[in-house]
């Protein structure tokens, strides 16, 4: 949450990659998956974010 | 121009690798990190109606979504309250076991907590009836996480705050410390105004009361509650202003104002 707020205040975005099943469940349970972008791989994340997605 | 990408490694929960391009940050968890499935609640789309005694006002939980700080409106605060249980020979696990079992006992007098029959365990709910300077409020929380030395409560839509509060205990310098840590935003513009006016201080008083009562339960008296407040995000999230639709305090007050209408309807149905 600190990172998300800090980055957003700087006009930057946070993406998370490589989550295992447990981490995905935690992100879903906490509602973090609704505001933080999640990608399978770093390459996908970088491509998506650099592409303005 | 494409932003540059750097990689750094930092310790932490996820044991992560971080890529820090110009306009975004990419976090990759360590796949070797420990998992803790038994302690986390399953995500449910809508909360169920908690079991509650007849005297409880069971409103504003059933059908609501559980929401965290990302879904809130106001400034994002992390507040930490702790008390040192000096002289008490208790382990963190013993503190948390008692805290879970006796949660309603430690609340302030103007509040009522009604844990569901499963107690403080993942996925269970606690109904809350409280009286605030703004009037009565019926709301609740859901147990997001629970292990032997901590548990975390998450708020439903309409609760004054949108976020998490974690109760935990640990040993520091040979003394067991009980701690409450909240990470939350006010849920909507009305709550944000109320928190800035006096609600934030009121909330501090509640947690100081809870920790003082918990300490007294273990025979500890006279210890101060240490408080740390950290404003993580001073901006409000205007796109969440619509959360006001679920405002539990407004709905509770309207529900109570409508009591005569419900009474007339019941009488008419009997006839």
CSV table of C-alpha atoms in Angstrom, one decimal:
chain,number,residue,atom,x,y,z
A,1,UNK,CA,0.0,0.0,0.0
A,2,UNK,CA,2.9,2.4,0.8
A,3,UNK,CA,4.5,1.6,-2.5
A,4,UNK,CA,1.2,2.0,-4.4
A,5,UNK,CA,0.5,5.4,-2.8
A,6,UNK,CA,4.1,6.6,-3.2
A,7,UNK,CA,4.2,5.7,-6.9
A,8,UNK,CA,0.8,7.0,-7.7
A,9,UNK,CA,1.8,10.4,-6.1
A,10,UNK,CA,4.7,10.4,-8.5
A,11,UNK,CA,2.5,9.6,-11.5
A,12,UNK,CA,4.0,6.1,-11.7
A,13,UNK,CA,2.3,2.8,-11.6
A,14,UNK,CA,2.9,-0.4,-9.8
A,15,UNK,CA,2.7,-3.9,-11.4
A,16,UNK,CA,3.2,-7.2,-9.8
A,17,UNK,CA,4.4,-10.4,-11.6
A,18,UNK,CA,5.1,-14.0,-10.9
A,19,UNK,CA,2.5,-14.5,-8.2
A,20,UNK,CA,2.0,-18.1,-7.1
A,21,UNK,CA,-1.4,-19.4,-6.1
A,22,UNK,CA,-1.0,-18.3,-2.5
A,23,UNK,CA,0.0,-14.8,-3.4
A,24,UNK,CA,-2.9,-14.5,-5.8
A,25,UNK,CA,-5.3,-15.6,-3.1
A,26,UNK,CA,-4.0,-13.0,-0.8
A,27,UNK,CA,-4.3,-10.3,-3.4
A,28,UNK,CA,-7.9,-11.3,-4.1
A,29,UNK,CA,-8.8,-11.6,-0.4
A,30,UNK,CA,-7.4,-8.2,0.4
A,31,UNK,CA,-8.9,-6.5,-2.6
A,32,UNK,CA,-5.4,-5.5,-3.8
A,33,UNK,CA,-6.1,-7.1,-7.2
A,34,UNK,CA,-8.7,-4.4,-8.0
A,35,UNK,CA,-6.1,-1.6,-7.9
A,36,UNK,CA,-2.7,-3.1,-8.6
A,37,UNK,CA,-2.0,-4.6,-12.0
A,38,UNK,CA,-0.9,-8.2,-12.0
A,39,UNK,CA,0.9,-10.0,-14.8
A,40,UNK,CA,2.2,-13.4,-15.3
A,41,UNK,CA,5.8,-12.4,-16.2
A,42,UNK,CA,8.0,-9.3,-15.9
A,43,UNK,CA,8.2,-9.1,-19.7
A,44,UNK,CA,4.4,-8.9,-20.0
A,45,UNK,CA,4.3,-6.2,-17.3
A,46,UNK,CA,7.0,-4.1,-18.8
A,47,UNK,CA,5.5,-4.4,-22.2
A,48,UNK,CA,2.0,-3.5,-21.0
A,49,UNK,CA,3.1,-0.6,-18.9
A,50,UNK,CA,5.4,0.8,-21.5
A,51,UNK,CA,2.6,0.5,-24.0
A,52,UNK,CA,0.4,2.6,-21.7
A,53,UNK,CA,-1.9,-0.2,-20.7
B,1,UNK,CA,11.7,7.3,-25.6
B,2,UNK,CA,11.4,4.0,-23.7
B,3,UNK,CA,11.9,4.3,-20.0
B,4,UNK,CA,15.0,2.7,-18.6
B,5,UNK,CA,14.6,-0.4,-16.4
B,6,UNK,CA,16.8,-1.2,-13.4
B,7,UNK,CA,16.6,-4.2,-11.1
B,8,UNK,CA,17.1,-4.2,-7.4
B,9,UNK,CA,16.6,-6.8,-4.8
B,10,UNK,CA,15.0,-6.0,-1.5
B,11,UNK,CA,14.1,-8.2,1.5
B,12,UNK,CA,10.5,-8.4,2.6
B,13,UNK,CA,7.4,-10.5,2.7
B,14,UNK,CA,7.8,-11.5,-0.9
B,15,UNK,CA,11.6,-11.6,-1.0
B,16,UNK,CA,11.2,-9.7,-4.2
B,17,UNK,CA,13.0,-8.5,-7.2
B,18,UNK,CA,12.0,-5.0,-8.3
B,19,UNK,CA,12.3,-3.4,-11.7
B,20,UNK,CA,12.1,0.3,-11.5
B,21,UNK,CA,11.4,1.9,-14.9
B,22,UNK,CA,10.8,5.6,-15.3
B,23,UNK,CA,7.0,5.4,-15.1
B,24,UNK,CA,6.2,2.2,-13.3
B,25,UNK,CA,7.4,-0.3,-10.9
B,26,UNK,CA,7.3,-4.1,-11.3
B,27,UNK,CA,7.4,-6.3,-8.3
B,28,UNK,CA,8.2,-10.0,-8.6
B,29,UNK,CA,7.7,-12.3,-5.6
B,30,UNK,CA,10.2,-14.9,-4.7
B,31,UNK,CA,8.6,-18.3,-5.5
B,32,UNK,CA,10.4,-19.8,-2.5
B,33,UNK,CA,8.5,-17.6,-0.1
B,34,UNK,CA,6.5,-19.3,2.6
B,35,UNK,CA,2.8,-19.8,2.1
B,36,UNK,CA,0.1,-19.6,4.8
B,37,UNK,CA,-3.1,-20.8,3.2
B,38,UNK,CA,-4.7,-22.0,6.5
B,39,UNK,CA,-4.7,-18.5,7.9
B,40,UNK,CA,-6.2,-16.4,5.1
B,41,UNK,CA,-9.9,-16.0,4.5
B,42,UNK,CA,-11.3,-16.9,1.1
B,43,UNK,CA,-12.4,-14.0,-1.0
B,44,UNK,CA,-16.2,-13.8,-1.0
B,45,UNK,CA,-18.0,-11.5,-3.5
B,46,UNK,CA,-20.6,-10.6,-0.9
B,47,UNK,CA,-20.6,-11.0,2.8
B,48,UNK,CA,-23.3,-13.1,4.4
B,49,UNK,CA,-25.5,-12.0,7.2
B,50,UNK,CA,-23.6,-12.6,10.5
B,51,UNK,CA,-25.4,-14.6,13.2
B,52,UNK,CA,-26.3,-12.2,15.9
B,53,UNK,CA,-28.3,-12.2,19.1
B,54,UNK,CA,-31.8,-10.6,18.9
B,55,UNK,CA,-30.8,-7.4,20.6
B,56,UNK,CA,-28.2,-6.7,17.9
B,57,UNK,CA,-29.0,-4.4,15.0
B,58,UNK,CA,-27.8,-6.6,12.1
B,59,UNK,CA,-27.4,-4.1,9.3
B,60,UNK,CA,-24.9,-3.1,6.7
B,61,UNK,CA,-22.9,-6.3,6.5
B,62,UNK,CA,-25.0,-8.8,4.6
B,63,UNK,CA,-24.5,-8.4,0.9
B,64,UNK,CA,-21.7,-5.9,1.2
B,65,UNK,CA,-18.2,-6.5,-0.3
B,66,UNK,CA,-15.2,-6.5,2.0
B,67,UNK,CA,-13.0,-3.6,1.0
B,68,UNK,CA,-9.5,-2.5,1.7
B,69,UNK,CA,-7.6,0.8,1.5
B,70,UNK,CA,-7.6,0.8,-2.3
B,71,UNK,CA,-11.4,1.0,-2.3
B,72,UNK,CA,-11.6,3.9,0.2
B,73,UNK,CA,-12.0,7.6,-0.3
B,74,UNK,CA,-10.0,9.6,2.2
B,75,UNK,CA,-6.4,10.0,3.1
B,76,UNK,CA,-4.5,6.8,3.7
B,77,UNK,CA,-3.3,6.5,7.3
B,78,UNK,CA,-1.2,3.9,9.0
B,79,UNK,CA,-1.8,4.1,12.8
B,80,UNK,CA,0.1,1.9,15.3
B,81,UNK,CA,-0.9,1.6,18.9
B,82,UNK,CA,1.1,-0.6,21.3
B,83,UNK,CA,1.3,-1.4,25.0
B,84,UNK,CA,4.1,-3.2,26.8
B,85,UNK,CA,2.7,-5.9,29.2
B,86,UNK,CA,5.4,-5.2,31.8
B,87,UNK,CA,5.3,-7.7,34.6
B,88,UNK,CA,2.9,-10.1,32.8
B,89,UNK,CA,4.3,-13.6,32.2
B,90,UNK,CA,2.4,-14.2,29.0
B,91,UNK,CA,3.6,-15.3,25.5
B,92,UNK,CA,2.4,-13.5,22.4
B,93,UNK,CA,0.3,-16.6,21.5
B,94,UNK,CA,-1.4,-16.5,24.9
B,95,UNK,CA,-2.2,-12.8,24.5
B,96,UNK,CA,-3.7,-13.3,21.1
B,97,UNK,CA,-5.7,-16.3,22.3
B,98,UNK,CA,-7.3,-14.2,25.0
B,99,UNK,CA,-7.8,-11.3,22.7
B,100,UNK,CA,-9.7,-13.5,20.2
B,101,UNK,CA,-11.7,-15.1,23.0
B,102,UNK,CA,-12.6,-12.0,24.9
B,103,UNK,CA,-12.7,-9.4,22.1
B,104,UNK,CA,-16.1,-7.9,23.1
B,105,UNK,CA,-14.9,-7.4,26.7
B,106,UNK,CA,-12.2,-4.9,25.6
B,107,UNK,CA,-14.4,-2.6,23.7
B,108,UNK,CA,-15.5,0.9,24.8
B,109,UNK,CA,-18.8,1.1,26.7
B,110,UNK,CA,-20.6,2.8,23.8
B,111,UNK,CA,-19.9,-0.1,21.4
B,112,UNK,CA,-21.1,-3.7,21.2
B,113,UNK,CA,-19.2,-6.4,19.4
B,114,UNK,CA,-21.0,-9.6,18.4
B,115,UNK,CA,-18.6,-12.2,16.9
B,116,UNK,CA,-20.2,-14.9,14.9
B,117,UNK,CA,-20.3,-18.4,16.5
B,118,UNK,CA,-17.0,-19.3,14.9
B,119,UNK,CA,-15.2,-16.6,16.9
B,120,UNK,CA,-12.2,-14.8,15.6
B,121,UNK,CA,-11.2,-17.2,12.8
B,122,UNK,CA,-10.6,-16.6,9.1
B,123,UNK,CA,-13.7,-15.7,7.2
B,124,UNK,CA,-15.8,-15.2,10.4
B,125,UNK,CA,-17.6,-11.9,11.0
B,126,UNK,CA,-18.0,-9.5,13.9
B,127,UNK,CA,-21.1,-7.4,14.0
B,128,UNK,CA,-20.6,-3.9,15.6
B,129,UNK,CA,-23.2,-1.7,17.1
B,130,UNK,CA,-21.8,1.6,18.2
B,131,UNK,CA,-22.9,5.1,19.3
B,132,UNK,CA,-20.8,7.9,17.9
B,133,UNK,CA,-21.1,11.7,18.1
B,134,UNK,CA,-22.7,11.4,14.7
B,135,UNK,CA,-25.3,9.0,15.9
B,136,UNK,CA,-25.7,5.3,16.0
B,137,UNK,CA,-24.0,3.0,13.5
B,138,UNK,CA,-24.5,-0.7,12.8
B,139,UNK,CA,-21.7,-2.2,10.8
B,140,UNK,CA,-19.2,-5.0,11.2
B,141,UNK,CA,-15.9,-6.5,10.1
B,142,UNK,CA,-14.7,-9.8,8.6
B,143,UNK,CA,-11.7,-11.7,9.8
B,144,UNK,CA,-9.3,-11.6,6.9
B,145,UNK,CA,-6.4,-13.4,8.5
B,146,UNK,CA,-5.8,-15.2,11.8
B,147,UNK,CA,-2.9,-17.1,13.2
B,148,UNK,CA,-1.6,-17.8,16.7
B,149,UNK,CA,0.1,-14.4,17.1
B,150,UNK,CA,-2.0,-12.0,15.1
B,151,UNK,CA,-5.4,-11.5,13.4
B,152,UNK,CA,-6.5,-9.0,10.8
B,153,UNK,CA,-10.0,-7.5,10.4
B,154,UNK,CA,-11.2,-6.1,7.1
B,155,UNK,CA,-14.1,-3.7,6.7
B,156,UNK,CA,-17.3,-4.1,4.6
B,157,UNK,CA,-18.6,-1.4,2.3
B,158,UNK,CA,-20.2,1.4,4.3
B,159,UNK,CA,-18.0,1.0,7.3
B,160,UNK,CA,-16.4,4.4,8.4
B,161,UNK,CA,-13.1,3.1,7.3
B,162,UNK,CA,-12.0,1.1,4.3
B,163,UNK,CA,-9.0,-1.0,5.2
B,164,UNK,CA,-7.5,-3.5,7.6
B,165,UNK,CA,-6.6,-3.5,11.3
B,166,UNK,CA,-4.2,-6.1,12.6
B,167,UNK,CA,-4.0,-7.1,16.3
B,168,UNK,CA,-0.7,-8.8,17.1
B,169,UNK,CA,1.7,-9.6,19.9
B,170,UNK,CA,5.4,-10.0,20.0
B,171,UNK,CA,8.3,-10.0,22.4
B,172,UNK,CA,10.6,-6.9,22.6
B,173,UNK,CA,13.5,-6.7,25.1
B,174,UNK,CA,12.0,-9.6,27.0
B,175,UNK,CA,8.6,-7.9,27.4
B,176,UNK,CA,5.5,-9.0,25.5
B,177,UNK,CA,4.0,-6.2,23.5
B,178,UNK,CA,0.4,-6.0,22.3
B,179,UNK,CA,-0.2,-4.0,19.2
B,180,UNK,CA,-3.0,-2.7,17.0
B,181,UNK,CA,-2.1,-1.5,13.5
B,182,UNK,CA,-4.6,0.1,11.2
B,183,UNK,CA,-4.1,0.8,7.5
B,184,UNK,CA,-7.1,2.5,6.1
B,185,UNK,CA,-8.8,5.4,4.4
B,186,UNK,CA,-12.1,7.0,5.4
B,187,UNK,CA,-14.7,5.2,3.2
B,188,UNK,CA,-16.5,8.3,1.8
B,189,UNK,CA,-16.5,12.1,1.9
B,190,UNK,CA,-18.8,12.3,4.9
B,191,UNK,CA,-16.7,10.0,7.0
B,192,UNK,CA,-13.5,11.8,5.8
B,193,UNK,CA,-14.9,15.1,7.1
B,194,UNK,CA,-15.9,13.5,10.3
B,195,UNK,CA,-12.5,11.9,10.8
B,196,UNK,CA,-10.8,15.2,10.2
B,197,UNK,CA,-13.1,17.0,12.6
B,198,UNK,CA,-12.9,14.6,15.5
B,199,UNK,CA,-13.3,11.0,14.4
B,200,UNK,CA,-9.6,10.3,14.1
B,201,UNK,CA,-9.0,11.3,17.7
B,202,UNK,CA,-12.1,9.3,18.7
B,203,UNK,CA,-10.7,6.3,16.9
B,204,UNK,CA,-7.4,6.8,18.8
B,205,UNK,CA,-9.3,6.8,22.1
B,206,UNK,CA,-11.0,3.5,21.1
B,207,UNK,CA,-7.8,1.7,20.4
B,208,UNK,CA,-6.1,3.1,23.5
B,209,UNK,CA,-9.1,1.9,25.5
B,210,UNK,CA,-8.9,-1.6,24.0
B,211,UNK,CA,-5.2,-2.0,24.7
B,212,UNK,CA,-5.5,-0.6,28.2
B,213,UNK,CA,-8.3,-3.1,28.9
B,214,UNK,CA,-6.3,-5.9,27.4
B,215,UNK,CA,-3.3,-5.1,29.5
B,216,UNK,CA,-5.6,-4.9,32.6
B,217,UNK,CA,-6.9,-8.4,31.7
B,218,UNK,CA,-3.3,-9.6,32.2
B,219,UNK,CA,-2.9,-7.6,35.4
B,220,UNK,CA,-0.9,-4.8,33.9
B,221,UNK,CA,-1.9,-1.3,34.9
B,222,UNK,CA,-0.4,2.1,34.4
B,223,UNK,CA,1.5,1.4,31.1
B,224,UNK,CA,1.1,4.0,28.5
B,225,UNK,CA,-0.2,3.3,25.0
B,226,UNK,CA,2.4,4.4,22.4
B,227,UNK,CA,0.9,5.8,19.3
B,228,UNK,CA,2.5,6.3,15.9
B,229,UNK,CA,0.5,8.0,13.1
B,230,UNK,CA,1.8,7.9,9.5
B,231,UNK,CA,0.0,9.7,6.7
B,232,UNK,CA,0.9,7.4,3.7
B,233,UNK,CA,-1.2,9.2,1.1
B,234,UNK,CA,-2.5,12.8,1.7
B,235,UNK,CA,-4.7,12.7,-1.4
B,236,UNK,CA,-8.3,11.6,-1.4
B,237,UNK,CA,-9.6,9.3,-4.1
B,238,UNK,CA,-12.5,11.3,-5.6
B,239,UNK,CA,-13.4,8.4,-7.9
B,240,UNK,CA,-14.5,6.6,-4.7
B,241,UNK,CA,-16.9,9.4,-3.6
B,242,UNK,CA,-19.8,7.3,-4.6
B,243,UNK,CA,-19.1,5.0,-1.6
B,244,UNK,CA,-21.4,7.3,0.2
B,245,UNK,CA,-24.3,5.2,-1.1
B,246,UNK,CA,-23.3,2.5,1.3
B,247,UNK,CA,-22.6,4.8,4.3
B,248,UNK,CA,-23.6,2.6,7.3
B,249,UNK,CA,-24.2,5.5,9.6
B,250,UNK,CA,-26.7,7.2,7.3
B,251,UNK,CA,-28.4,3.9,6.7
B,252,UNK,CA,-28.5,3.1,10.4
B,253,UNK,CA,-30.1,6.4,11.2
B,254,UNK,CA,-32.6,6.1,8.4
B,255,UNK,CA,-33.4,2.6,9.5
B,256,UNK,CA,-34.1,3.8,13.0
B,257,UNK,CA,-36.2,6.8,11.8
B,258,UNK,CA,-38.3,4.4,9.8
B,259,UNK,CA,-39.1,2.3,12.8
B,260,UNK,CA,-42.7,3.7,13.1
B,261,UNK,CA,-43.4,2.9,9.5
B,262,UNK,CA,-42.2,-0.7,10.0
B,263,UNK,CA,-44.4,-0.9,13.1
B,264,UNK,CA,-47.5,0.3,11.1
B,265,UNK,CA,-46.8,-2.2,8.4
B,266,UNK,CA,-46.6,-5.1,10.9
B,267,UNK,CA,-49.9,-4.0,12.4
B,268,UNK,CA,-51.6,-3.8,9.0
B,269,UNK,CA,-50.3,-7.3,8.0
B,270,UNK,CA,-51.8,-8.7,11.2
B,271,UNK,CA,-55.2,-7.3,10.3
